Coordinates of C-alpha atoms in Angstrom, one line a residue:
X1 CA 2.8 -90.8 28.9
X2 CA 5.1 -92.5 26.3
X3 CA 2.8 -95.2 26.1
X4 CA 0.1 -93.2 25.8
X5 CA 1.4 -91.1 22.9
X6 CA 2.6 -94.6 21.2
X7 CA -1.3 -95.8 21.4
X8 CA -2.7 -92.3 20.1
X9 CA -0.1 -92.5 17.3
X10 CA -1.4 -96.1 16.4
X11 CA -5.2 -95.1 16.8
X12 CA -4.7 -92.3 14.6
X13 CA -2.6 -94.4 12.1
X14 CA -5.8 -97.1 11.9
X15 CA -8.3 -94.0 11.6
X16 CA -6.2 -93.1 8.2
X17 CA -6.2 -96.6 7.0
X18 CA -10.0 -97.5 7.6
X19 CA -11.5 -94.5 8.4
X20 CA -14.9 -95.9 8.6
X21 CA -13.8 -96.9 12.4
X22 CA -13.7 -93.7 13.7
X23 CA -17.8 -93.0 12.9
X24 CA -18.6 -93.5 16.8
X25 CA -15.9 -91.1 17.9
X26 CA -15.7 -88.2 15.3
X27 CA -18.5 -86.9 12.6
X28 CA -16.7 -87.7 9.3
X29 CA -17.3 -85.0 6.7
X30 CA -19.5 -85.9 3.9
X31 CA -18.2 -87.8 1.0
X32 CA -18.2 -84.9 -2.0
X33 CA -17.5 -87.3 -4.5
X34 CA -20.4 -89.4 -3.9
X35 CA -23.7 -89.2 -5.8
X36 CA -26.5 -87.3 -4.6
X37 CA -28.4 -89.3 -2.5
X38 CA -31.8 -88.1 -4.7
X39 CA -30.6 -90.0 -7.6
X40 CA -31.4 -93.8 -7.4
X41 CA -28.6 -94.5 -9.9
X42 CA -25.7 -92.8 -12.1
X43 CA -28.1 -93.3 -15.1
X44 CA -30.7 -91.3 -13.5
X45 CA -27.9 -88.4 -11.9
X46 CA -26.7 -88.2 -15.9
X47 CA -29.9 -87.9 -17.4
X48 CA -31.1 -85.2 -15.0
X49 CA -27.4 -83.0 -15.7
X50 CA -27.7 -83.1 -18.8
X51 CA -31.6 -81.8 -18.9
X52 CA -30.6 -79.2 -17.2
X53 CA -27.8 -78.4 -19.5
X54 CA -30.6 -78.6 -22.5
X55 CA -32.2 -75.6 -20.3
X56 CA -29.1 -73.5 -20.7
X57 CA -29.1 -74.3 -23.6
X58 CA -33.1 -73.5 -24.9
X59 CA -32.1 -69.8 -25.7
X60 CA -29.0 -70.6 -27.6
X61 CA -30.8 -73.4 -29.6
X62 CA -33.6 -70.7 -30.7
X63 CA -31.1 -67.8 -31.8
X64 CA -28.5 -70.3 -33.7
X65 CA -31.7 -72.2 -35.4
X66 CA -33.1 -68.7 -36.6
X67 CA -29.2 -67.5 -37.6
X68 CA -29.7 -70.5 -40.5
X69 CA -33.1 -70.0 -41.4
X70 CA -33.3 -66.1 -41.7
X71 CA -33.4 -65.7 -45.7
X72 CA -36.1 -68.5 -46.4
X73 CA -38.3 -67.1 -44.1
X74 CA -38.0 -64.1 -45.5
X75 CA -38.8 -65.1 -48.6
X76 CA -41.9 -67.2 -47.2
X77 CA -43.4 -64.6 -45.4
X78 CA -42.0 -61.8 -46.7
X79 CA -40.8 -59.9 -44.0
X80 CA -39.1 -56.6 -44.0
X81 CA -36.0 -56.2 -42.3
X82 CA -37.0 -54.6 -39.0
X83 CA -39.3 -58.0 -38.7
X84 CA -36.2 -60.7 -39.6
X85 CA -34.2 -58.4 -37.0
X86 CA -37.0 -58.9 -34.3
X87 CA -37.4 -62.6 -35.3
X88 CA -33.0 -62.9 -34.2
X89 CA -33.4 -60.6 -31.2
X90 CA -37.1 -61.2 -29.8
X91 CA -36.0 -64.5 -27.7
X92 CA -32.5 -63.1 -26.3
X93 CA -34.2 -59.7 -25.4
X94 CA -37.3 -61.6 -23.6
X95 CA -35.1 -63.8 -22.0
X96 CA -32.5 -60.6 -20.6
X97 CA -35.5 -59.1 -19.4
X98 CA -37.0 -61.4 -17.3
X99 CA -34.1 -63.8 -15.8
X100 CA -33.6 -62.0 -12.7
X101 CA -37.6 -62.2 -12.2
X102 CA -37.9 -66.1 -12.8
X103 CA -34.4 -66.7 -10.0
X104 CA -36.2 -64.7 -7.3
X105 CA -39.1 -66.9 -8.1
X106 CA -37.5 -70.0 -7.9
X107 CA -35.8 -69.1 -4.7
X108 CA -38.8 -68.7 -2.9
X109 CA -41.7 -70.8 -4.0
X110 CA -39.5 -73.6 -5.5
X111 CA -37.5 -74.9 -8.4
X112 CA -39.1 -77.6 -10.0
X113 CA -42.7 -76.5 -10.9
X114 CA -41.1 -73.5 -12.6
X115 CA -38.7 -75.4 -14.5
X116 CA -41.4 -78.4 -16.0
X117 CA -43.4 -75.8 -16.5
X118 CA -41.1 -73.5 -18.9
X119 CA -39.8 -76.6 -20.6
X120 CA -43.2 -78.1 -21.2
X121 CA -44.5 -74.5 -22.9
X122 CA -40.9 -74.0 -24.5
X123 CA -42.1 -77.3 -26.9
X124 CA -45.9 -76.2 -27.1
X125 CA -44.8 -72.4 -28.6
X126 CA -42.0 -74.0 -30.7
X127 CA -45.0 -76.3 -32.4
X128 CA -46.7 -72.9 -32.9
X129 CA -43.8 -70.9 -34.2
X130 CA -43.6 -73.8 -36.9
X131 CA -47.3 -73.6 -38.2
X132 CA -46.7 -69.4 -37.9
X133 CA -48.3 -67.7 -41.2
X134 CA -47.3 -64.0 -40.4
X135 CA -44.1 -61.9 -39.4
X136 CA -45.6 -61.1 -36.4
X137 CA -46.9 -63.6 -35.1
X138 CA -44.0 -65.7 -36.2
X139 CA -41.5 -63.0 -33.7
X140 CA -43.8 -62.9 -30.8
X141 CA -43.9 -66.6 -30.7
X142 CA -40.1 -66.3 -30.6
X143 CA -40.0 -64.0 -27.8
X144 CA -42.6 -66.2 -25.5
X145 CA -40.3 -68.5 -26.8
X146 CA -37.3 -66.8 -24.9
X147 CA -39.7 -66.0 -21.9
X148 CA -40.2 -70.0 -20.9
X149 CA -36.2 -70.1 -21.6
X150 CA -36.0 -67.3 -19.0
X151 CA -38.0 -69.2 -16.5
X152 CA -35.7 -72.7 -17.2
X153 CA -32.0 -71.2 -16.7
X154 CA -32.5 -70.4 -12.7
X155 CA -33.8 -73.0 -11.6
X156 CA -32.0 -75.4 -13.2
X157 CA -29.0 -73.7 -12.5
X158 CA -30.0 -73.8 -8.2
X159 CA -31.3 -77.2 -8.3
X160 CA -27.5 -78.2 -9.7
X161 CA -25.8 -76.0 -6.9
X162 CA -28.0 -77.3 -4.1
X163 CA -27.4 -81.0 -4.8
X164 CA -23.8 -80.2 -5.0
X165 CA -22.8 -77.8 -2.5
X166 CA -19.3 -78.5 -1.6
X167 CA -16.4 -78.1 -4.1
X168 CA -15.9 -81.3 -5.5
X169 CA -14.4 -83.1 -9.0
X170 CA -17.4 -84.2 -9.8
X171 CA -19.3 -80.9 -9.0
X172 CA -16.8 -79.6 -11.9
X173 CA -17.6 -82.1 -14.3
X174 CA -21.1 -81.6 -13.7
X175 CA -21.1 -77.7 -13.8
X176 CA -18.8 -78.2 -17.0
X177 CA -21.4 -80.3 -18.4
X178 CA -23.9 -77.6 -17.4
X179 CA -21.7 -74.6 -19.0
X180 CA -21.2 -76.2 -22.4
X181 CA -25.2 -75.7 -23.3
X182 CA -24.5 -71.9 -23.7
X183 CA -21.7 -72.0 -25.7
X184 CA -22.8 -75.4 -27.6
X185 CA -26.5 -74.5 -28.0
X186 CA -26.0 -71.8 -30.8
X187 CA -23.9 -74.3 -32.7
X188 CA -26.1 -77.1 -32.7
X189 CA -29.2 -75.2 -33.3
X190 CA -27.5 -73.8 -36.8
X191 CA -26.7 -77.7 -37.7
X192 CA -29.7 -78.6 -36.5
X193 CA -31.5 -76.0 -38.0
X194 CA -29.5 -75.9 -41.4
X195 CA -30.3 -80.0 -41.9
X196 CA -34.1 -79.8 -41.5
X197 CA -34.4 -76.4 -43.4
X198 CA -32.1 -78.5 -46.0
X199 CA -34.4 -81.7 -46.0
X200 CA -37.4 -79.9 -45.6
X201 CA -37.9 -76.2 -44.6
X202 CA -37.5 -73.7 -42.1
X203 CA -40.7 -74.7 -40.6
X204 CA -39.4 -78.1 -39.8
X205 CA -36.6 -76.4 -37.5
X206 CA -39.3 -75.3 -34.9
X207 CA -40.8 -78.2 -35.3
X208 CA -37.5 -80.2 -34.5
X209 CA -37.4 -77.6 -31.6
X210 CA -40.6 -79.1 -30.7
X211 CA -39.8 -83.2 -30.6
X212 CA -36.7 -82.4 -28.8
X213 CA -38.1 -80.8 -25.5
X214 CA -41.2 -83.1 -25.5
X215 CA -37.9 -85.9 -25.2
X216 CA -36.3 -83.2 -22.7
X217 CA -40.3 -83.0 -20.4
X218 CA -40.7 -86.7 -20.5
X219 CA -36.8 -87.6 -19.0
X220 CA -37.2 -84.8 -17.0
X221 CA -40.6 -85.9 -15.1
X222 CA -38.5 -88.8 -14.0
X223 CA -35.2 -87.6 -13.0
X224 CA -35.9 -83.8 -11.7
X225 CA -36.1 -84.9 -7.3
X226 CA -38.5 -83.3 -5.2
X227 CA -38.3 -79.5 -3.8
X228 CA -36.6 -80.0 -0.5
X229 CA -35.7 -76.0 0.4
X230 CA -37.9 -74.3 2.3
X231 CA -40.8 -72.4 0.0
X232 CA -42.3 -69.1 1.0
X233 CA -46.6 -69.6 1.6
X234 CA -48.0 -66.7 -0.9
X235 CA -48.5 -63.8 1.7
X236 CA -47.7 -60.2 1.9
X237 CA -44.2 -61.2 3.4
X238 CA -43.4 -62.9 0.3
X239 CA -44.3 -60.7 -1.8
X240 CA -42.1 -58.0 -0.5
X241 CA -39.0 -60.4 -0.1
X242 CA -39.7 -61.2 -4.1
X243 CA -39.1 -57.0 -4.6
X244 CA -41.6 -56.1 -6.9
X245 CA -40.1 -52.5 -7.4
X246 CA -36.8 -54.2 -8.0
X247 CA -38.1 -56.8 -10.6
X248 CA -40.3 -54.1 -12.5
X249 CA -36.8 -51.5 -12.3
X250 CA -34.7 -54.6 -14.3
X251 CA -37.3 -55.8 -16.9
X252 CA -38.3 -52.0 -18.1
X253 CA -34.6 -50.8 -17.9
X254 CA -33.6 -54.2 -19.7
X255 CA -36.1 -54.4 -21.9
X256 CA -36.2 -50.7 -23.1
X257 CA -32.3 -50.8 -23.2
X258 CA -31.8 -54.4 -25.3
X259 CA -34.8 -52.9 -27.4
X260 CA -32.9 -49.8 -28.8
X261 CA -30.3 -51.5 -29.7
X262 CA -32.2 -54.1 -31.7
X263 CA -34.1 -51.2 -33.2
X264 CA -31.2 -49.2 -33.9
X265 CA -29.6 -49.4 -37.1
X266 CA -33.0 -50.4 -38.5
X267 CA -34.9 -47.1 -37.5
X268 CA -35.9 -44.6 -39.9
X269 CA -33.1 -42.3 -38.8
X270 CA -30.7 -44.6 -37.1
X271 CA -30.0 -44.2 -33.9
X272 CA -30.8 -40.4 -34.4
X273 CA -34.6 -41.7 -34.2
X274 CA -36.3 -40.2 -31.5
X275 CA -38.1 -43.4 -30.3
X276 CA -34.8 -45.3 -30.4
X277 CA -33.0 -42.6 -28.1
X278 CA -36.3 -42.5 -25.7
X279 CA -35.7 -46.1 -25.3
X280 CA -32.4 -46.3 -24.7
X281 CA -32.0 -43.0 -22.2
X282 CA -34.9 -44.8 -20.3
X283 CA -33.9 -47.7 -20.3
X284 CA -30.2 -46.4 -18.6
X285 CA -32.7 -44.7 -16.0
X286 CA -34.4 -47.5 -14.9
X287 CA -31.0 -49.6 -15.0
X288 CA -29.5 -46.7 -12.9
X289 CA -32.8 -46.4 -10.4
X290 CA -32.7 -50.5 -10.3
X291 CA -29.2 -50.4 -8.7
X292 CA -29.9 -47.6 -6.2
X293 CA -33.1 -49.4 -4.8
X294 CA -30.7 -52.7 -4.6
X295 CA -28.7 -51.2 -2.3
X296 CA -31.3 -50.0 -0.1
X297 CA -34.2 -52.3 0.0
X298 CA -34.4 -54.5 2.4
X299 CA -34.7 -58.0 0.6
X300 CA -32.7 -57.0 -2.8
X301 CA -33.2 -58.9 -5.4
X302 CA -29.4 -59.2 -6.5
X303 CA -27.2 -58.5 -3.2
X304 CA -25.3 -55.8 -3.8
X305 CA -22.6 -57.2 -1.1
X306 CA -21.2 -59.9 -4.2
X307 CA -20.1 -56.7 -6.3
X308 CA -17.3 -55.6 -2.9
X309 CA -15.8 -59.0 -3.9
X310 CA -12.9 -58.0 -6.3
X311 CA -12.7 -61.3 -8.4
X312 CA -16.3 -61.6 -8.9
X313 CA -16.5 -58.5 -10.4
X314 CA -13.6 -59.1 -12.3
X315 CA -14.7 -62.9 -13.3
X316 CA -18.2 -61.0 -14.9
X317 CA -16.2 -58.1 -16.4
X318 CA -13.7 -60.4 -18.3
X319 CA -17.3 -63.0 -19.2
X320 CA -18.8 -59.6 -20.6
X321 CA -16.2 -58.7 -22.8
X322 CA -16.2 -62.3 -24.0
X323 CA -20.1 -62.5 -24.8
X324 CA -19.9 -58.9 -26.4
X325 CA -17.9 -60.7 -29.1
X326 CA -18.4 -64.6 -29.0
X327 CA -21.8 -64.9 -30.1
X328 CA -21.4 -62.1 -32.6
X329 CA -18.2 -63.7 -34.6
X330 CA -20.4 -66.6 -34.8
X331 CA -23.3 -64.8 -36.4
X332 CA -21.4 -62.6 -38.8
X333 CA -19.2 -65.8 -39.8
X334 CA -22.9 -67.5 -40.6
X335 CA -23.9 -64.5 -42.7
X336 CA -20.5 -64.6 -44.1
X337 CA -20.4 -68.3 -45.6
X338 CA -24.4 -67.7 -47.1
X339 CA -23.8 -64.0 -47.9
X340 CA -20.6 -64.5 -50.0
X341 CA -19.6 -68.1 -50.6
X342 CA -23.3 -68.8 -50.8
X343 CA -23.5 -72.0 -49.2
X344 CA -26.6 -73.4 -48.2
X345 CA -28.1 -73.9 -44.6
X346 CA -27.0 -77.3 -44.5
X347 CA -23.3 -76.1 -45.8
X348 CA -23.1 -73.5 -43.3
X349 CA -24.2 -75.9 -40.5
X350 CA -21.2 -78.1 -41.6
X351 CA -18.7 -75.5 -41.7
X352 CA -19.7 -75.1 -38.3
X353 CA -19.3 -78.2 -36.9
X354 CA -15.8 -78.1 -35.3
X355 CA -17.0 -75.7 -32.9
X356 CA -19.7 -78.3 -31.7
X357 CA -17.1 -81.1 -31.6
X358 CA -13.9 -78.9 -30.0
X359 CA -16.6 -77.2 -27.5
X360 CA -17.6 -80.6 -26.2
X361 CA -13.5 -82.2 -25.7
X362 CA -12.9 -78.4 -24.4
X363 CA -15.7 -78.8 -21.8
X364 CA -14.6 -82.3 -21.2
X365 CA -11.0 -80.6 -20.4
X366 CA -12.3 -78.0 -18.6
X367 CA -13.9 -80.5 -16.1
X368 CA -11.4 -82.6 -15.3
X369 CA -8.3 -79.8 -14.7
X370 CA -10.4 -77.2 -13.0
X371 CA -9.5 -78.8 -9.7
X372 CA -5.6 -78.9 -10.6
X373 CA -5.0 -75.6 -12.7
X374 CA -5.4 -72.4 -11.6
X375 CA -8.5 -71.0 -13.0
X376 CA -7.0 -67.5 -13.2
X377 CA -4.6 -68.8 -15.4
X378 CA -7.5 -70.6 -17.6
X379 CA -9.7 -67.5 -17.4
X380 CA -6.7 -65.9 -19.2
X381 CA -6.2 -68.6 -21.7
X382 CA -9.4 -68.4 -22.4
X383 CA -9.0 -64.4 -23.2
X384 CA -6.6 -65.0 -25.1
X385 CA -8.0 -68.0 -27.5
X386 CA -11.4 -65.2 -28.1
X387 CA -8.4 -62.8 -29.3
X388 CA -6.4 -64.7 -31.7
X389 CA -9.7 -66.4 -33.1
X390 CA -11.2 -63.0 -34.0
X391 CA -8.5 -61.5 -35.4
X392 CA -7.1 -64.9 -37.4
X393 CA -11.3 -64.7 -39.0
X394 CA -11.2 -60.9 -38.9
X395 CA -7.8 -60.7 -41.2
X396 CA -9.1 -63.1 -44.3
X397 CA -10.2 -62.4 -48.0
X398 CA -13.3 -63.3 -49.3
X399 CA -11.5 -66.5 -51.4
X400 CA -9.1 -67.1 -48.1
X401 CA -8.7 -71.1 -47.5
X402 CA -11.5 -72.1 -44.8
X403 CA -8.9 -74.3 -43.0
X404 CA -6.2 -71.1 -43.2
X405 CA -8.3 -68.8 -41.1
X406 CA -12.2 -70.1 -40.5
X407 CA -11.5 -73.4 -39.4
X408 CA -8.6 -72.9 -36.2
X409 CA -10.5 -69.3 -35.5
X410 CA -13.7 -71.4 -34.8
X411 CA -11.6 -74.0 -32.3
X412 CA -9.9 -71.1 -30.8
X413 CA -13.2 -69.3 -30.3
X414 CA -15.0 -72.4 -28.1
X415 CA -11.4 -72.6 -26.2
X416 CA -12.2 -69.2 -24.2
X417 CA -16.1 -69.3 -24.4
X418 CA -15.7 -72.5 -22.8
X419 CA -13.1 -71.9 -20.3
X420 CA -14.1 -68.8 -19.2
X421 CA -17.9 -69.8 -19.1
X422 CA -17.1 -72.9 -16.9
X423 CA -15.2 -70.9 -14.2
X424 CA -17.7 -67.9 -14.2
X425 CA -20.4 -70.5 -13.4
X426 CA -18.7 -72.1 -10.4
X427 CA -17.3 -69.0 -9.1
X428 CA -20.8 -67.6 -9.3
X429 CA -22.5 -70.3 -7.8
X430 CA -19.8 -70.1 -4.6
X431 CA -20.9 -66.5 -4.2
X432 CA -24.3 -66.9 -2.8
X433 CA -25.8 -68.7 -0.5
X434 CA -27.7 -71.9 -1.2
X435 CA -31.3 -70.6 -0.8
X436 CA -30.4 -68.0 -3.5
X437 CA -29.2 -70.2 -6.1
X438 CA -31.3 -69.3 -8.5
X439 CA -30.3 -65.6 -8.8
X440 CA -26.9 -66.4 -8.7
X441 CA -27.5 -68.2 -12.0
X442 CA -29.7 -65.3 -13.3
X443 CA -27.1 -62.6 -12.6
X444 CA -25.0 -64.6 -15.3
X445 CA -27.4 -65.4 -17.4
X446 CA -28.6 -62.1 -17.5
X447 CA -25.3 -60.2 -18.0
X448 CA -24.4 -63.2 -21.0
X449 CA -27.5 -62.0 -22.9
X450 CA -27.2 -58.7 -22.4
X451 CA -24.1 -58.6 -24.1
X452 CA -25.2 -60.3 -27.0
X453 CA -27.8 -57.4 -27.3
X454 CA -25.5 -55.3 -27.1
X455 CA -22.7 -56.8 -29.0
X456 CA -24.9 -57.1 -32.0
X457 CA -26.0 -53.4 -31.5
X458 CA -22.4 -52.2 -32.3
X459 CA -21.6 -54.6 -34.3
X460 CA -24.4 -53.5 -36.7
X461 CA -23.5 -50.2 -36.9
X462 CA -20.3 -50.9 -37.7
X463 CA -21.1 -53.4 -40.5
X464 CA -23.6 -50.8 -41.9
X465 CA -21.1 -47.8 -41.7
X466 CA -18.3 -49.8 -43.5
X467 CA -21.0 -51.4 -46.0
X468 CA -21.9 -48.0 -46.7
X469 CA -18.8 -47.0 -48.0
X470 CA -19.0 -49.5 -50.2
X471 CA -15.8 -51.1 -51.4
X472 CA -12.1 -49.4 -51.0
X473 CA -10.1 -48.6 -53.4
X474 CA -6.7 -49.1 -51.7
X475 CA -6.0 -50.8 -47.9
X476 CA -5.9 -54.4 -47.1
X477 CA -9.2 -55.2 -48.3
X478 CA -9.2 -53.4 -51.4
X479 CA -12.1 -54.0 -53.7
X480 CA -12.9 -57.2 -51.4
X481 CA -16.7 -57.4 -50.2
X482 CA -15.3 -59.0 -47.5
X483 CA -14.8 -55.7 -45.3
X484 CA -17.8 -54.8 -43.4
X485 CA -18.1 -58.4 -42.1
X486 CA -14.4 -58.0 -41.2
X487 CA -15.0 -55.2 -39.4
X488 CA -16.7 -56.5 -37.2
X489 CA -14.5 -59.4 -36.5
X490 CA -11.8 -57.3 -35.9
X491 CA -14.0 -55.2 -33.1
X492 CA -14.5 -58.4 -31.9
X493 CA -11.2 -59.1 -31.3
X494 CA -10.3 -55.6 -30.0
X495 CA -13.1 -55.6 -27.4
X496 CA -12.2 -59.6 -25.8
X497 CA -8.6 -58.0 -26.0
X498 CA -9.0 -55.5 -23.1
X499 CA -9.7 -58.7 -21.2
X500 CA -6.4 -59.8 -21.9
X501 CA -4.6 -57.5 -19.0
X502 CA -7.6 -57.7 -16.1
X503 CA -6.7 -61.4 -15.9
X504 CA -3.9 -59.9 -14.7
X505 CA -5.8 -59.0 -11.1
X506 CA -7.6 -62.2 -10.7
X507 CA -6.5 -64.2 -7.7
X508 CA -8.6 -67.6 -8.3
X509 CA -7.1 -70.6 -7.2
X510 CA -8.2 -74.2 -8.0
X511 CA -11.6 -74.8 -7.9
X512 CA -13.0 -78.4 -7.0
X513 CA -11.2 -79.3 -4.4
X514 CA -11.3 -79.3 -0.8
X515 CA -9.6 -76.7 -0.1
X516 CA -12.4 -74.3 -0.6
X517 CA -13.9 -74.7 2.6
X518 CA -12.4 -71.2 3.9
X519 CA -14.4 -69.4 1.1
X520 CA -17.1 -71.8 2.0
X521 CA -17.5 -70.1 5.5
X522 CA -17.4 -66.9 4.1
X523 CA -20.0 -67.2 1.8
X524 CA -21.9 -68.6 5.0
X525 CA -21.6 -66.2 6.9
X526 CA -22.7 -63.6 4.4
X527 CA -25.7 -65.9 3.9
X528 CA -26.9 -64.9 7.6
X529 CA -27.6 -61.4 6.5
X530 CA -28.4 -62.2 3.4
X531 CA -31.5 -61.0 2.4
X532 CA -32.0 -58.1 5.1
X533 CA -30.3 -54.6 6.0
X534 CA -26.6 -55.3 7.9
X535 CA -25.8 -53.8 11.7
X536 CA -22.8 -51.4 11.5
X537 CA -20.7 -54.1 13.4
X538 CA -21.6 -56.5 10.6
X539 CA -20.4 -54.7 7.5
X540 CA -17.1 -53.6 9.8
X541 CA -16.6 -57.4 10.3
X542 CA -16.8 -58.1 7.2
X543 CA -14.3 -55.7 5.8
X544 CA -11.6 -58.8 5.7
X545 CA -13.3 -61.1 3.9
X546 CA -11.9 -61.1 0.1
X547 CA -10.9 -58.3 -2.0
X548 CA -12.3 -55.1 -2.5
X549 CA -13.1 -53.5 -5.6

């Protein structure tokens, strides 16, 4: 018996040091730090991430390329202010509306003929927006424009989960890659946008737009792999597990609501308009109605099981508060530096560069410590960076040093966009199974633009109540034009401070490394009723598995 423990000590001390031995007597586990098998190369695996990441990123470009361009093409076409407030919030509201749509789609009939498709029509409007001679036609061309960005973000989004499943390093530098498009798209598109409007005019932003995602179509013909889920045959089965009452419940009560807001503090009467408070009461109702039919339709079309999970509704909470202020800072800043230190698109673009250049090291960060920090305690980082940014910005003068107050605020601000954004995604992305992908990345997609409907909503009103006022006599900001804009800085920092303290009941752990595989299982085995009505014993079963809200 000695013996034979002696020789099962040795065979086991072998297996450790070449492991490759043991392949006839155990199944080894898959090696999670190797490439995909799809990709033929690394060159070909790094061209397809970061396509996908310029589908994240589609909507963002569009709404930081407008932020640049909005008082030359007012000028040009000589649009009222209603129409320049459509021409900002046409793409995000188009894209809110219908993300939920375009995962469930993807899900079933497959990833990759949507997500050519979107990017191929995403350059073929942007041409069209560029040659646009009306208001109009100029904002509906911006929301189809947001529509084929809609149809991108899923399935990118499920193609990147399914070809890496298991938590893994390199799955975290990949989904970090993925995550900075959000955050880095709006900067880009205002430098971007501010350099051709500069050297040319605001036509020759969309038609920047344009070049760049005929570049993106062409990489992406050759490194996008083939379908390999299993796709749903058009028949009455599949259209009742793609929940047609669910889809048209989310894009009326999305719509309706994100279009109020828009239309708010532009209306006739403000938000006492009678059209603007039809909207928005409807818009709640349908909302309402959409999460009652979730929760008893048979194939939902977001599971309503993922909200019982205490730190995924915690994680989409704390990203919410975040979104209702990050994108907004950013726009009022823009306004800001055109508005009162009258720089010029180009100047603006510059000013904004060190939130391009720290978003991209943060992201870089983010990947390679997400697997050795807990991300609790970089989800609350990240809360705190968005709070000290917003109120260093929201506390200046109009003639305050950029590098005093504009300058750190702007680093601090991509610290928690980026942080936070790169843990929602992979906590997301664990929460579903792998056939539903897709609406795992539309559920945060659609909550990150929602906010930024909403957030400029409130923010508006609060900038047009202070402007109002006009300037003050006496305070902090007395006599300084400065104070609307700051006022809606400081919101900005009061609403990402309630994050601050629910960080507090997060319980995530490193994520990217292989100890995951217990959350693994359960996510598998709340795939297997995924997608149909649970037996009593089932939900008792279940009761166990992770927190409860």
């Amino acid at each position: 018996m000695a013996n034979m423990g002696e020789m099962e000590s040795n065979m086991s001390s072998a297996q450790e040091k070449n492991p490759s031995s043991t392949t006839a007597l155990h199944e080894l586990p898959p090696n999670d730090e190797a490439r995909p098998a799809v990709f033929s190369s690394t060159v070909q695996e790094i061209l397809f991430v970061a396509v996908a990441t310029m589908a994240i990123a589609m909507s963002s470009l569009l709404t930081g390329s407008v932020t640049v361009l909005t008082s030359q093409v007012q000028t040009d076409l000589g649009m009222t202010t209603a129409e320049l407030t459509w021409l900002a919030g046409s793409s995000s509201l188009a894209c809110g509306s219908f993300l939920l749509c375009f995962g469930r789609l993807a899900d079933l009939f497959g990833r990759k003929t949507l997500f050519l498709g979107s990017l191929i029509f995403y350059a073929v409007f942007a041409l069209g927006a560029g040659f646009s001679q009306k208001p109009l036609q100029l904002d509906v061309l911006n929301g189809v424009m947001g529509l084929m960005s809609a149809a991108s973000i899923p399935p990118a989004q499920g193609m990147l989960a399914n070809l890496y499943p298991r938590p893994s390093k390199r799955k975290n530098r990949v989904f970090a890659c993925f995550s900075a498009g959000n955050p880095l798209g709006f900067v880009f598109g205002t430098i971007f946008s501010g350099i051709a409007t500069q050297l040319f005019n605001w036509r020759a932003s969309f038609f920047l737009l344009a070049i760049i995602y005929v570049v993106v179509v062409a990489v992406a013909i050759w490194v996008v792999p083939t379908d390999h889920g299993a796709k749903e045959p058009l028949s009455l089965l599949a259209l009742k597990k793609f929940d047609v009452v669910g889809t048209i419940l989310t894009i009326a009560g999305i719509g309706m609501f994100s279009g109020a807001l828009s239309l708010g503090s532009d209306a006739p009467s403000g938000w006492k308009t009678p059209y603007v408070l039809v909207l928005l009461i409807l818009g709640a109702l349908f909302i309402i109605g959409f999460v009652f039919w979730e929760r008893w339709y048979e194939y939902p079309l977001v599971p309503m099981f993922i909200w019982r999970d205490r730190d995924f509704s915690l994680v989409i909470t704390i990203l919410l508060l975040g979104f209702l202020a990050f994108p907004i800072m950013t726009f009022w800043i823009s306004l800001f530096l055109q508005e009162l230190r009258h720089y010029s698109a180009l100047m603006v673009a510059v000013h904004l560069l060190p939130m391009a250049i720290g978003g991209i090291l943060v992201n870089i960060v983010a990947g390679l410590i997400m697997h050795r920090v807990s991300n609790t305690l970089l989800m609350t980082i990240g809360a705190t960076a968005y709070t000290g940014a917003f109120l260093l910005m929201g506390l200046q003068h109009s003639s305050s040093s950029y590098w005093a107050f504009i300058f750190p605020g702007l680093l601090l601000a991509v610290v928690g966009a980026d942080f936070q954004f790169c843990v929602a995604n992979m906590y997301v992305m664990s929460a579903l199974p792998d056939d539903q992908q897709s609406i795992a990345g539309g559920i945060l997609q659609t909550v990150t633009k929602l906010c930024v409907t909403i957030g400029m909503g409130i923010s508006t009103a609060i900038f047009d109540a202070v402007e109002a006022g006009g300037p003050t006599s006496h305070g902090y900001f007395a006599g300084d034009a400065i104070a609307p804009y700051s006022a809606t800085l400081l919101y900005c920092a009061g609403i990402s401070a309630i994050s601050i303290p629910l960080c507090a009941f997060l319980r995530i752990g490193r994520q990217g490394h292989g100890g995951n595989d217990k959350a693994r299982a359960a996510v598998g085995k709340r795939s297997s009723w995924c997608g149909r009505r649970r037996t009593k014993q089932e939900v008792i079963e279940d009761e166990p598995m992770g927190s409860k809200v």
